[in-house]
Every structure is written in structure tokens, then in C-alpha cells.
Amino acid sequence: MQLLRADIIDGALQPGSKLKLEMLRERYEIGAAPLREALSRLAGEGLVVAQEQRGFIVSGMSVEEANDIGELRLLLEIEALRSSLRLGDEQWQTRVITAYHWLDRVERAPNPGNGRLDELERRNFDFHEALVSACDRRWTLHLRGIVFRQHERYRRLSRIHSAKTRQVSDEHRALFDAALERNEEAVVAVVTSHIRRTTKAVTEALRKRQGDEGNT
Amino acid sequence: MQLLRADIIDGALQPGSKLKLEMLRERYEIGAAPLREALSRLAGEGLVVAQEQRGFIVSGMSVEEANDIGELRLLLEIEALRSSLRLGDEQWQTRVITAYHWLDRVERAPNPGNGRLDELERRNFDFHEALVSACDRRWTLHLRGIVFRQHERYRRLSRIHSAKTRQVSDEHRALFDAALERNEEAVVAVVTSHIRRTTKAVTEALRKRQGDEGNT
DNA sequence: CCATTTGTAAATATCGATTTTTTTATTGAC
DNA sequence: GTCAATAAAAAAATCGATATTTACAAATGG
């Protein structure tokens, strides 16, 4: 299940592609029943689409959805952050500091080689996760999780086309500083431009990809 | 699946209760495989919780979650409404007018007997659905759907304790008028007080219920 | 030559039975 | 009498096989 989800998010299983049960059973070496359960759960959160009597497909990607998801990510992230900033205790601070430390380390690393991309993504995830980790709103976190994963799928796509991590690193620093100061408005401002910038890069990458496909 | 979901939402299957597979198989007359798939999908959207190797339970209800869900409902409903008001064409208008007509009819009906409660809830659903039906943001609608269903679960609870539908009817009228005028800010204002009022009633009902349980 | 139909192959969905895990009950020791 | 260990029962998860359904291809009729 985790593997399947990861393969969808990182694009190993392409958007829109049919998920042949037989093929997946071989790939992950599991039976039909657990596989269908996993797919059903993913369908519930929208990563795959169940087509009655016609199996499952990886849910599609488009410029429209990229914008939609970007705005939702923003909305939910802000909700979670506001709550987390208010409730965060010392342990929260420690989590944020630690997570930022590792993220910064990877972002500063000289070689952003293909192997490091996964680590970068993981550290990025951990950092944002740490920031909202004091939020006590279960449902906000649940929905944020769903949207975050979708957003990550799009983000990966843009990484393939343009790998300018410089400014992202600065944005993370600003986010880190504002968070520790418990300055809600500053955090909101930073995260807003951070996410909107990402969305912009994603839509550009998507348009480019659609263009490429037209020439194939 | 639809039946199972309905039974969870209308409280036939109580929050926190264990979902014995054998029992459910009898109740809905289906095999284990489709049942587990349905439960997995519901787990994906959070109506049930899957406990590894220990089956499924109906996800719990609490005052904290009621508030969380209420605020999310508000957030997502506003997003969807704004988009829908901008894009709505003549067909949208027709859908809204029709849906309001039926809702109004049920709300005005003299006898809000137990049988009518389901219809009221369905018409209410249809009306709100019609209002956002011109929104083209798939993900916003998807998340709104998840939250709406959760919110409905809580709303039903409050209906049991207090059945004052008078003011709700007025709120719907105001919402209807503002929507047809395409007055975004007015719609937002009305829907905000509408949902917040609902949340308040729900939390009161919940506290009352928790009190009752203490005396059992 | 195109459209509709029929047959075949592939894939999906479902069922019944088996295996594994958890929970409950019982026994024995301290 | 209480706790721990063990045995029995119940429940959940998984597997292999079967029954539907859909997709594709060939053939027939217009």
C-alpha cells in the first residue's frame, strides 16, 4: 500500500494509466484481495479512480487541477499552521528545529543528483509536517495530508523540468524564522508566496509536458 | 456501500462501535471482499478507521471534531460557492431554483414527522449541491463532499435533540436570494452564519449527549 | 465498404475456504 | 486470591478458484 502510493506520487505509475490488477500483483507480490483494498483506500482519497466493472486508473493530472490543489493546499496549510503556532510547546520547537536542520543540510548539499531528490522530498515533507505537528485539529490534518500528497505529485513533475532550488531554500529559512517567532501573519505571508510560486512552476512544467506530448 | 455509508451518517451504526465483518455481511448480504473494499474506501475518506489486524470501527465523534469539521465545511463551501457563482450559467440557475423549491416545500410542511426527516436532509443536500454545481474545481468539490458528509453526521445528531427548523428555513431563503443575485459577499456572510449556527447547535447537542451517557 | 452482430479472449469482481492473528477463558502456580 | 501462562474460540486477513463483465476481433448482412 505504501509502496503503491509512493509509485503513484513519484510518477512511476503515470497519471491516467490503467492499473492492471495482474500486473500490480506481480510487482508488489500480494494477492488480489489486499491489492483491491489498497486501491479502494487510495480511491477514497482520490489518488486513483475506481471505474465500476472496469478496474482502476491513476487519477489524471492537469493545469486546472494543479491550481485547484495548490489553492487548497494553501488554505489547509494556513489553517493547520495557525493552530500549530498557537499550541506549539517546547517539544514542537525541538521538532521544527531538528527538521529544518536536516532539510537545510540537504538543500545546501553540492550535488542535487537524482538519488538526493528523494531525500530532499522527504526532508521537505518532514519539515512541513513538523511545523503543523502541534495542530490538534484531526480533520484539518487529515485533509491537509490528502492534499499534500497530491501536491507533491505535481511538485515532482516540476522538479524534472526545472531544478532551481536556490530560492526555495530561502523561503524555507524565512518560514522557519517566522514560525519560531510565532508570527502568524508572517508565516501566512511566506507560505502563501511559497506555495503560489510552486504552483506557478508546476503549471509551467505541465504546459511544457503537454506541449512535448503533442510532438510525440 | 451507499447503504453502509448512509447507516454510518444517520447514526444507525454508532460512532466508535466495532464493525464486525460477519454482522455486516448478514446485514447487507454481501461477501467479505466487497465489504472490505467498501470499508477501505470509507476509511480513505475518514468515516471509518481501519485498525490493522483488528478490523474497522466507526470513527468517533467529539465536540472538538465538530468544531474542526464545521470550520472546514465553511472554508470549502465558500471556495466552491465563489467559483460556482462566477461560472454558473442558466442551467445552474434552473437547478438552484428547482432545488430550492423542493426544499422550501418540505421545510414548510406542517408535520416534521420522523419519516420527513430523511427527506428534509436529502432536499437540504440537493439544495447545497445545486448551489455549488457550477464550480469546476474537482478537488475542492471532492473535499467538500467528504466534509459535508461528516458534517451531516453531526447535524443529524443535533436534530434529535432540538427540532427548531424555523430559522433554518429563513437562512436558506436568504442564501437562495443572494445566490441568484450573484452577490458573493452576501452569500459568504449568510453561509458563514448558517454553518456557524449549525455548529453551535451541534456542540450543544453533543455536550448534552455526553452528559446523558454519564448518567447511564 | 461500412455497420451490426456474434464469438472469443482478457480482465474484473465475487465467492468459499484456509491461514493467521487477536481475544477470551481456563488452568496452574505462587 | 491474584497473576501468569497456556489453551480454546472468535475474528480478521489472505488466498485460490469461479463467475461476470467488458474489450477486441472476426464474420455476417446490408
CSV table of N, CA, C and O in Angstrom, one decimal, chain B residues 23-111:
chain,number,residue,atom,x,y,z
B,23,MET,N,-21.3,-9.7,11.0
B,23,MET,CA,-22.5,-9.0,11.2
B,23,MET,C,-22.9,-8.1,10.0
B,23,MET,O,-24.0,-8.2,9.5
B,24,LEU,N,-21.9,-7.4,9.5
B,24,LEU,CA,-22.2,-6.6,8.3
B,24,LEU,C,-22.5,-7.4,7.1
B,24,LEU,O,-23.4,-7.0,6.3
B,25,ARG,N,-21.9,-8.5,6.9
B,25,ARG,CA,-22.1,-9.4,5.8
B,25,ARG,C,-23.6,-9.8,5.8
B,25,ARG,O,-24.3,-9.9,4.8
B,26,GLU,N,-24.1,-10.2,7.0
B,26,GLU,CA,-25.5,-10.6,7.1
B,26,GLU,C,-26.4,-9.4,6.7
B,26,GLU,O,-27.3,-9.5,5.9
B,27,ARG,N,-26.1,-8.3,7.4
B,27,ARG,CA,-27.0,-7.1,7.3
B,27,ARG,C,-27.1,-6.6,5.8
B,27,ARG,O,-28.2,-6.3,5.4
B,28,TYR,N,-26.0,-6.6,5.1
B,28,TYR,CA,-26.1,-6.1,3.7
B,28,TYR,C,-26.1,-7.2,2.6
B,28,TYR,O,-26.1,-6.9,1.4
B,29,GLU,N,-26.0,-8.4,3.1
B,29,GLU,CA,-26.0,-9.6,2.2
B,29,GLU,C,-25.0,-9.5,1.1
B,29,GLU,O,-25.3,-9.6,-0.1
B,30,ILE,N,-23.7,-9.3,1.5
B,30,ILE,CA,-22.6,-9.3,0.5
B,30,ILE,C,-21.5,-10.1,1.1
B,30,ILE,O,-21.4,-10.4,2.3
B,31,GLY,N,-20.5,-10.4,0.2
B,31,GLY,CA,-19.4,-11.2,0.6
B,31,GLY,C,-18.4,-10.4,1.3
B,31,GLY,O,-18.5,-9.2,1.5
B,32,ALA,N,-17.3,-11.1,1.8
B,32,ALA,CA,-16.3,-10.4,2.6
B,32,ALA,C,-15.5,-9.4,1.7
B,32,ALA,O,-15.2,-8.3,2.2
B,33,ALA,N,-15.2,-9.8,0.5
B,33,ALA,CA,-14.3,-9.0,-0.3
B,33,ALA,C,-14.9,-7.6,-0.6
B,33,ALA,O,-14.3,-6.6,-0.4
B,34,PRO,N,-16.1,-7.6,-1.2
B,34,PRO,CA,-16.7,-6.2,-1.5
B,34,PRO,C,-16.9,-5.4,-0.2
B,34,PRO,O,-16.7,-4.2,-0.3
B,35,LEU,N,-17.2,-6.1,0.9
B,35,LEU,CA,-17.4,-5.4,2.1
B,35,LEU,C,-16.1,-4.7,2.6
B,35,LEU,O,-16.1,-3.5,2.9
B,36,ARG,N,-15.1,-5.5,2.5
B,36,ARG,CA,-13.8,-4.9,2.9
B,36,ARG,C,-13.4,-3.7,2.0
B,36,ARG,O,-12.8,-2.8,2.4
B,37,GLU,N,-13.7,-3.9,0.7
B,37,GLU,CA,-13.4,-2.8,-0.2
B,37,GLU,C,-14.1,-1.5,0.2
B,37,GLU,O,-13.6,-0.4,0.2
B,38,ALA,N,-15.4,-1.7,0.4
B,38,ALA,CA,-16.3,-0.6,0.8
B,38,ALA,C,-15.7,0.1,2.1
B,38,ALA,O,-15.6,1.3,2.1
B,39,LEU,N,-15.4,-0.7,3.1
B,39,LEU,CA,-14.8,-0.2,4.3
B,39,LEU,C,-13.5,0.5,4.1
B,39,LEU,O,-13.2,1.6,4.7
B,40,SER,N,-12.7,0.0,3.2
B,40,SER,CA,-11.4,0.7,2.8
B,40,SER,C,-11.7,2.0,2.2
B,40,SER,O,-11.0,3.0,2.5
B,41,ARG,N,-12.6,2.1,1.3
B,41,ARG,CA,-12.9,3.4,0.7
B,41,ARG,C,-13.4,4.4,1.8
B,41,ARG,O,-13.0,5.6,1.8
B,42,LEU,N,-14.3,3.9,2.6
B,42,LEU,CA,-14.8,4.8,3.7
B,42,LEU,C,-13.6,5.2,4.6
B,42,LEU,O,-13.6,6.3,5.2
B,43,ALA,N,-12.7,4.3,4.8
B,43,ALA,CA,-11.5,4.6,5.6
B,43,ALA,C,-10.7,5.7,5.0
B,43,ALA,O,-10.2,6.7,5.6
B,44,GLY,N,-10.6,5.6,3.6
B,44,GLY,CA,-9.9,6.7,2.9
B,44,GLY,C,-10.5,8.1,3.1
B,44,GLY,O,-9.7,9.0,3.1
B,45,GLU,N,-11.8,8.1,3.2
B,45,GLU,CA,-12.4,9.5,3.4
B,45,GLU,C,-12.7,9.7,4.9
B,45,GLU,O,-13.3,10.7,5.2
B,46,GLY,N,-12.3,8.8,5.8
B,46,GLY,CA,-12.3,9.0,7.2
B,46,GLY,C,-13.6,8.7,7.9
B,46,GLY,O,-13.8,9.1,9.1
B,47,LEU,N,-14.6,8.1,7.3
B,47,LEU,CA,-15.8,7.8,8.0
B,47,LEU,C,-15.6,6.6,9.0
B,47,LEU,O,-16.3,6.5,10.0
B,48,VAL,N,-14.7,5.7,8.6
B,48,VAL,CA,-14.4,4.6,9.5
B,48,VAL,C,-12.9,4.6,9.6
B,48,VAL,O,-12.2,5.2,8.8
B,49,VAL,N,-12.4,3.9,10.7
B,49,VAL,CA,-11.0,3.8,10.9
B,49,VAL,C,-10.6,2.4,10.8
B,49,VAL,O,-11.2,1.5,11.4
B,50,ALA,N,-9.6,2.1,10.0
B,50,ALA,CA,-9.1,0.7,9.9
B,50,ALA,C,-8.0,0.5,10.9
B,50,ALA,O,-7.0,1.2,11.0
B,51,GLN,N,-8.2,-0.5,11.8
B,51,GLN,CA,-7.1,-0.8,12.8
B,51,GLN,C,-6.5,-2.1,12.4
B,51,GLN,O,-7.1,-3.1,12.4
B,52,GLU,N,-5.2,-2.0,12.0
B,52,GLU,CA,-4.5,-3.1,11.5
B,52,GLU,C,-4.7,-4.4,12.3
B,52,GLU,O,-4.5,-4.4,13.5
B,53,GLN,N,-5.1,-5.4,11.6
B,53,GLN,CA,-5.4,-6.8,12.2
B,53,GLN,C,-6.5,-6.7,13.3
B,53,GLN,O,-6.7,-7.7,14.0
B,54,ARG,N,-7.1,-5.6,13.4
B,54,ARG,CA,-8.2,-5.6,14.4
B,54,ARG,C,-9.5,-5.0,13.9
B,54,ARG,O,-10.3,-4.5,14.6
B,55,GLY,N,-9.6,-5.1,12.6
B,55,GLY,CA,-10.9,-4.7,11.9
B,55,GLY,C,-11.1,-3.2,11.9
B,55,GLY,O,-10.2,-2.4,12.0
B,56,PHE,N,-12.4,-2.9,11.7
B,56,PHE,CA,-12.8,-1.5,11.5
B,56,PHE,C,-13.7,-1.0,12.6
B,56,PHE,O,-14.5,-1.8,13.1
B,57,ILE,N,-13.6,0.3,12.8
B,57,ILE,CA,-14.6,0.9,13.7
B,57,ILE,C,-15.1,2.1,13.1
B,57,ILE,O,-14.5,2.8,12.2
B,58,VAL,N,-16.4,2.5,13.5
B,58,VAL,CA,-16.9,3.8,13.0
B,58,VAL,C,-16.1,4.9,13.7
B,58,VAL,O,-15.9,4.8,14.9
B,59,SER,N,-15.7,5.9,12.9
B,59,SER,CA,-14.9,6.9,13.5
B,59,SER,C,-15.7,7.7,14.5
B,59,SER,O,-16.9,7.9,14.4
B,60,GLY,N,-15.0,8.1,15.6
B,60,GLY,CA,-15.7,8.7,16.7
B,60,GLY,C,-16.2,10.1,16.5
B,60,GLY,O,-15.9,10.7,15.5
B,61,MET,N,-17.0,10.6,17.4
B,61,MET,CA,-17.5,12.0,17.3
B,61,MET,C,-17.2,12.7,18.6
B,61,MET,O,-17.3,12.1,19.7
B,62,SER,N,-16.8,14.0,18.5
B,62,SER,CA,-16.5,14.7,19.7
B,62,SER,C,-16.7,16.2,19.4
B,62,SER,O,-16.9,16.6,18.3
B,63,VAL,N,-16.8,17.0,20.5
B,63,VAL,CA,-17.0,18.4,20.4
B,63,VAL,C,-15.9,19.1,19.6
B,63,VAL,O,-16.1,19.9,18.7
B,64,GLU,N,-14.7,18.6,19.8
B,64,GLU,CA,-13.5,19.2,19.1
B,64,GLU,C,-13.6,19.0,17.6
B,64,GLU,O,-13.5,19.9,16.8
B,65,GLU,N,-14.0,17.7,17.2
B,65,GLU,CA,-14.1,17.4,15.8
B,65,GLU,C,-15.3,18.2,15.2
B,65,GLU,O,-15.2,18.5,14.0
B,66,ALA,N,-16.3,18.3,16.0
B,66,ALA,CA,-17.5,19.1,15.4
B,66,ALA,C,-17.1,20.5,15.0
B,66,ALA,O,-17.4,21.0,13.9
B,67,ASN,N,-16.3,21.1,15.8
B,67,ASN,CA,-15.8,22.5,15.5
B,67,ASN,C,-14.9,22.5,14.3
B,67,ASN,O,-15.0,23.3,13.4
B,68,ASP,N,-14.0,21.5,14.4
B,68,ASP,CA,-13.0,21.4,13.3
B,68,ASP,C,-13.7,21.2,11.9
B,68,ASP,O,-13.5,21.9,11.0
B,69,ILE,N,-14.6,20.2,11.9
B,69,ILE,CA,-15.4,19.9,10.7
B,69,ILE,C,-16.2,21.1,10.3
B,69,ILE,O,-16.3,21.5,9.1
B,70,GLY,N,-16.8,21.8,11.2
B,70,GLY,CA,-17.6,23.0,10.9
B,70,GLY,C,-16.8,24.0,10.2
B,70,GLY,O,-17.3,24.6,9.2
B,71,GLU,N,-15.7,24.3,10.7
B,71,GLU,CA,-14.8,25.3,10.1
B,71,GLU,C,-14.3,24.9,8.7
B,71,GLU,O,-14.3,25.8,7.8
B,72,LEU,N,-14.0,23.7,8.6
B,72,LEU,CA,-13.6,23.2,7.3
B,72,LEU,C,-14.7,23.2,6.3
B,72,LEU,O,-14.5,23.6,5.1
B,73,ARG,N,-15.9,22.9,6.7
B,73,ARG,CA,-17.1,22.9,5.9
B,73,ARG,C,-17.2,24.3,5.4
B,73,ARG,O,-17.5,24.6,4.2
B,74,LEU,N,-17.1,25.3,6.3
B,74,LEU,CA,-17.2,26.7,5.9
B,74,LEU,C,-16.2,27.1,4.9
B,74,LEU,O,-16.5,27.7,3.8
B,75,LEU,N,-15.0,26.8,5.2
B,75,LEU,CA,-13.9,27.1,4.3
B,75,LEU,C,-14.1,26.6,2.9
B,75,LEU,O,-14.0,27.3,1.9
B,76,LEU,N,-14.4,25.3,2.8
B,76,LEU,CA,-14.5,24.7,1.5
B,76,LEU,C,-15.8,25.1,0.8
B,76,LEU,O,-15.8,25.2,-0.4
B,77,GLU,N,-16.9,25.2,1.5
B,77,GLU,CA,-18.1,25.6,0.9
B,77,GLU,C,-18.0,27.0,0.3
B,77,GLU,O,-18.5,27.3,-0.8
B,78,ILE,N,-17.3,27.9,1.0
B,78,ILE,CA,-17.1,29.2,0.4
B,78,ILE,C,-16.3,29.2,-0.9
B,78,ILE,O,-16.6,29.9,-1.8
B,79,GLU,N,-15.2,28.4,-0.9
B,79,GLU,CA,-14.4,28.3,-2.1
B,79,GLU,C,-15.3,27.8,-3.2
B,79,GLU,O,-15.3,28.4,-4.3
B,80,ALA,N,-16.1,26.7,-3.0
B,80,ALA,CA,-16.9,26.2,-4.0
B,80,ALA,C,-18.0,27.1,-4.5
B,80,ALA,O,-18.2,27.3,-5.7
B,81,LEU,N,-18.6,27.8,-3.5
B,81,LEU,CA,-19.6,28.8,-3.8
B,81,LEU,C,-19.1,29.9,-4.7
B,81,LEU,O,-19.7,30.3,-5.7
B,82,ARG,N,-18.0,30.5,-4.3
B,82,ARG,CA,-17.4,31.6,-5.0
B,82,ARG,C,-17.2,31.2,-6.5
B,82,ARG,O,-17.6,32.0,-7.4
B,83,SER,N,-16.6,30.1,-6.7
B,83,SER,CA,-16.4,29.6,-8.0
B,83,SER,C,-17.7,29.4,-8.8
B,83,SER,O,-17.8,29.7,-9.9
B,84,SER,N,-18.6,28.8,-8.1
B,84,SER,CA,-19.9,28.4,-8.7
B,84,SER,C,-20.6,29.7,-9.1
B,84,SER,O,-21.2,29.8,-10.2
B,85,LEU,N,-20.7,30.7,-8.3
B,85,LEU,CA,-21.4,31.9,-8.6
B,85,LEU,C,-20.8,32.6,-9.8
B,85,LEU,O,-21.5,33.2,-10.6
B,86,ARG,N,-19.5,32.5,-10.0
B,86,ARG,CA,-18.9,33.2,-11.1
B,86,ARG,C,-19.2,32.4,-12.4
B,86,ARG,O,-19.3,33.0,-13.4
B,87,LEU,N,-19.2,31.1,-12.3
B,87,LEU,CA,-19.3,30.3,-13.5
B,87,LEU,C,-20.8,29.9,-13.9
B,87,LEU,O,-21.0,29.5,-15.0
B,88,GLY,N,-21.6,30.0,-12.9
B,88,GLY,CA,-23.0,29.5,-13.1
B,88,GLY,C,-23.7,30.1,-14.3
B,88,GLY,O,-23.8,31.3,-14.5
B,89,ASP,N,-24.2,29.2,-15.1
B,89,ASP,CA,-25.0,29.6,-16.3
B,89,ASP,C,-26.5,29.5,-16.0
B,89,ASP,O,-26.9,29.4,-14.9
B,90,GLU,N,-27.3,29.5,-17.1
B,90,GLU,CA,-28.7,29.4,-17.0
B,90,GLU,C,-29.2,28.1,-16.4
B,90,GLU,O,-30.1,28.0,-15.5
B,91,GLN,N,-28.5,27.0,-16.9
B,91,GLN,CA,-28.9,25.7,-16.3
B,91,GLN,C,-28.6,25.6,-14.9
B,91,GLN,O,-29.4,25.0,-14.1
B,92,TRP,N,-27.5,26.3,-14.4
B,92,TRP,CA,-27.2,26.3,-13.0
B,92,TRP,C,-28.4,27.0,-12.2
B,92,TRP,O,-28.9,26.5,-11.2
B,93,GLN,N,-28.8,28.1,-12.7
B,93,GLN,CA,-29.9,28.9,-12.1
B,93,GLN,C,-31.1,28.0,-12.0
B,93,GLN,O,-31.8,27.9,-10.9
B,94,THR,N,-31.4,27.2,-13.1
B,94,THR,CA,-32.6,26.3,-13.1
B,94,THR,C,-32.4,25.3,-12.0
B,94,THR,O,-33.4,25.0,-11.2
B,95,ARG,N,-31.2,24.7,-11.9
B,95,ARG,CA,-31.0,23.7,-10.8
B,95,ARG,C,-31.2,24.3,-9.4
B,95,ARG,O,-31.9,23.7,-8.6
B,96,VAL,N,-30.7,25.5,-9.2
B,96,VAL,CA,-30.8,26.1,-7.9
B,96,VAL,C,-32.3,26.4,-7.6
B,96,VAL,O,-32.8,26.1,-6.5
B,97,ILE,N,-33.0,27.0,-8.6
B,97,ILE,CA,-34.4,27.3,-8.3
B,97,ILE,C,-35.2,26.1,-8.0
B,97,ILE,O,-36.0,26.0,-7.1
B,98,THR,N,-35.0,25.0,-8.8
B,98,THR,CA,-35.7,23.8,-8.6
B,98,THR,C,-35.4,23.2,-7.2
B,98,THR,O,-36.4,22.8,-6.5
B,99,ALA,N,-34.2,23.1,-6.9
B,99,ALA,CA,-33.8,22.5,-5.6
B,99,ALA,C,-34.3,23.3,-4.5
B,99,ALA,O,-34.8,22.7,-3.5
B,100,TYR,N,-34.3,24.6,-4.6
B,100,TYR,CA,-34.9,25.4,-3.5
B,100,TYR,C,-36.4,25.2,-3.4
B,100,TYR,O,-36.9,25.1,-2.2
B,101,HIS,N,-37.0,25.1,-4.5
B,101,HIS,CA,-38.5,24.9,-4.5
B,101,HIS,C,-38.8,23.7,-3.6
B,101,HIS,O,-39.7,23.8,-2.7
B,102,TRP,N,-38.1,22.6,-3.8
B,102,TRP,CA,-38.5,21.4,-3.1
B,102,TRP,C,-38.1,21.4,-1.7
B,102,TRP,O,-38.8,21.0,-0.8
B,103,LEU,N,-36.9,22.1,-1.4
B,103,LEU,CA,-36.5,22.2,0.0
B,103,LEU,C,-37.5,23.0,0.8
B,103,LEU,O,-37.9,22.7,1.9
B,104,ASP,N,-37.9,24.2,0.2
B,104,ASP,CA,-38.9,25.1,0.8
B,104,ASP,C,-40.2,24.4,1.1
B,104,ASP,O,-40.7,24.5,2.2
B,105,ARG,N,-40.6,23.6,0.2
B,105,ARG,CA,-41.8,22.8,0.3
B,105,ARG,C,-41.8,21.9,1.5
B,105,ARG,O,-42.7,21.8,2.3
B,106,VAL,N,-40.7,21.2,1.7
B,106,VAL,CA,-40.5,20.3,2.8
B,106,VAL,C,-40.4,21.0,4.1
B,106,VAL,O,-41.0,20.6,5.1
B,107,GLU,N,-39.7,22.1,4.1
B,107,GLU,CA,-39.5,22.9,5.3
B,107,GLU,C,-40.8,23.6,5.8
B,107,GLU,O,-41.0,23.7,7.0
B,108,ARG,N,-41.7,23.9,4.8
B,108,ARG,CA,-43.0,24.5,5.2
B,108,ARG,C,-44.0,23.5,5.6
B,108,ARG,O,-45.0,23.8,6.2
B,109,ALA,N,-43.7,22.2,5.3
B,109,ALA,CA,-44.7,21.2,5.6
B,109,ALA,C,-45.0,21.2,7.1
B,109,ALA,O,-44.2,21.4,7.9
B,110,PRO,N,-46.3,21.0,7.4
B,110,PRO,CA,-46.8,21.1,8.8
B,110,PRO,C,-46.1,20.1,9.7
B,110,PRO,O,-45.7,20.4,10.8
B,111,ASN,N,-46.1,18.8,9.2
B,111,ASN,CA,-45.7,17.7,10.1
B,111,ASN,C,-44.2,17.3,9.8
B,111,ASN,O,-43.9,16.7,8.8
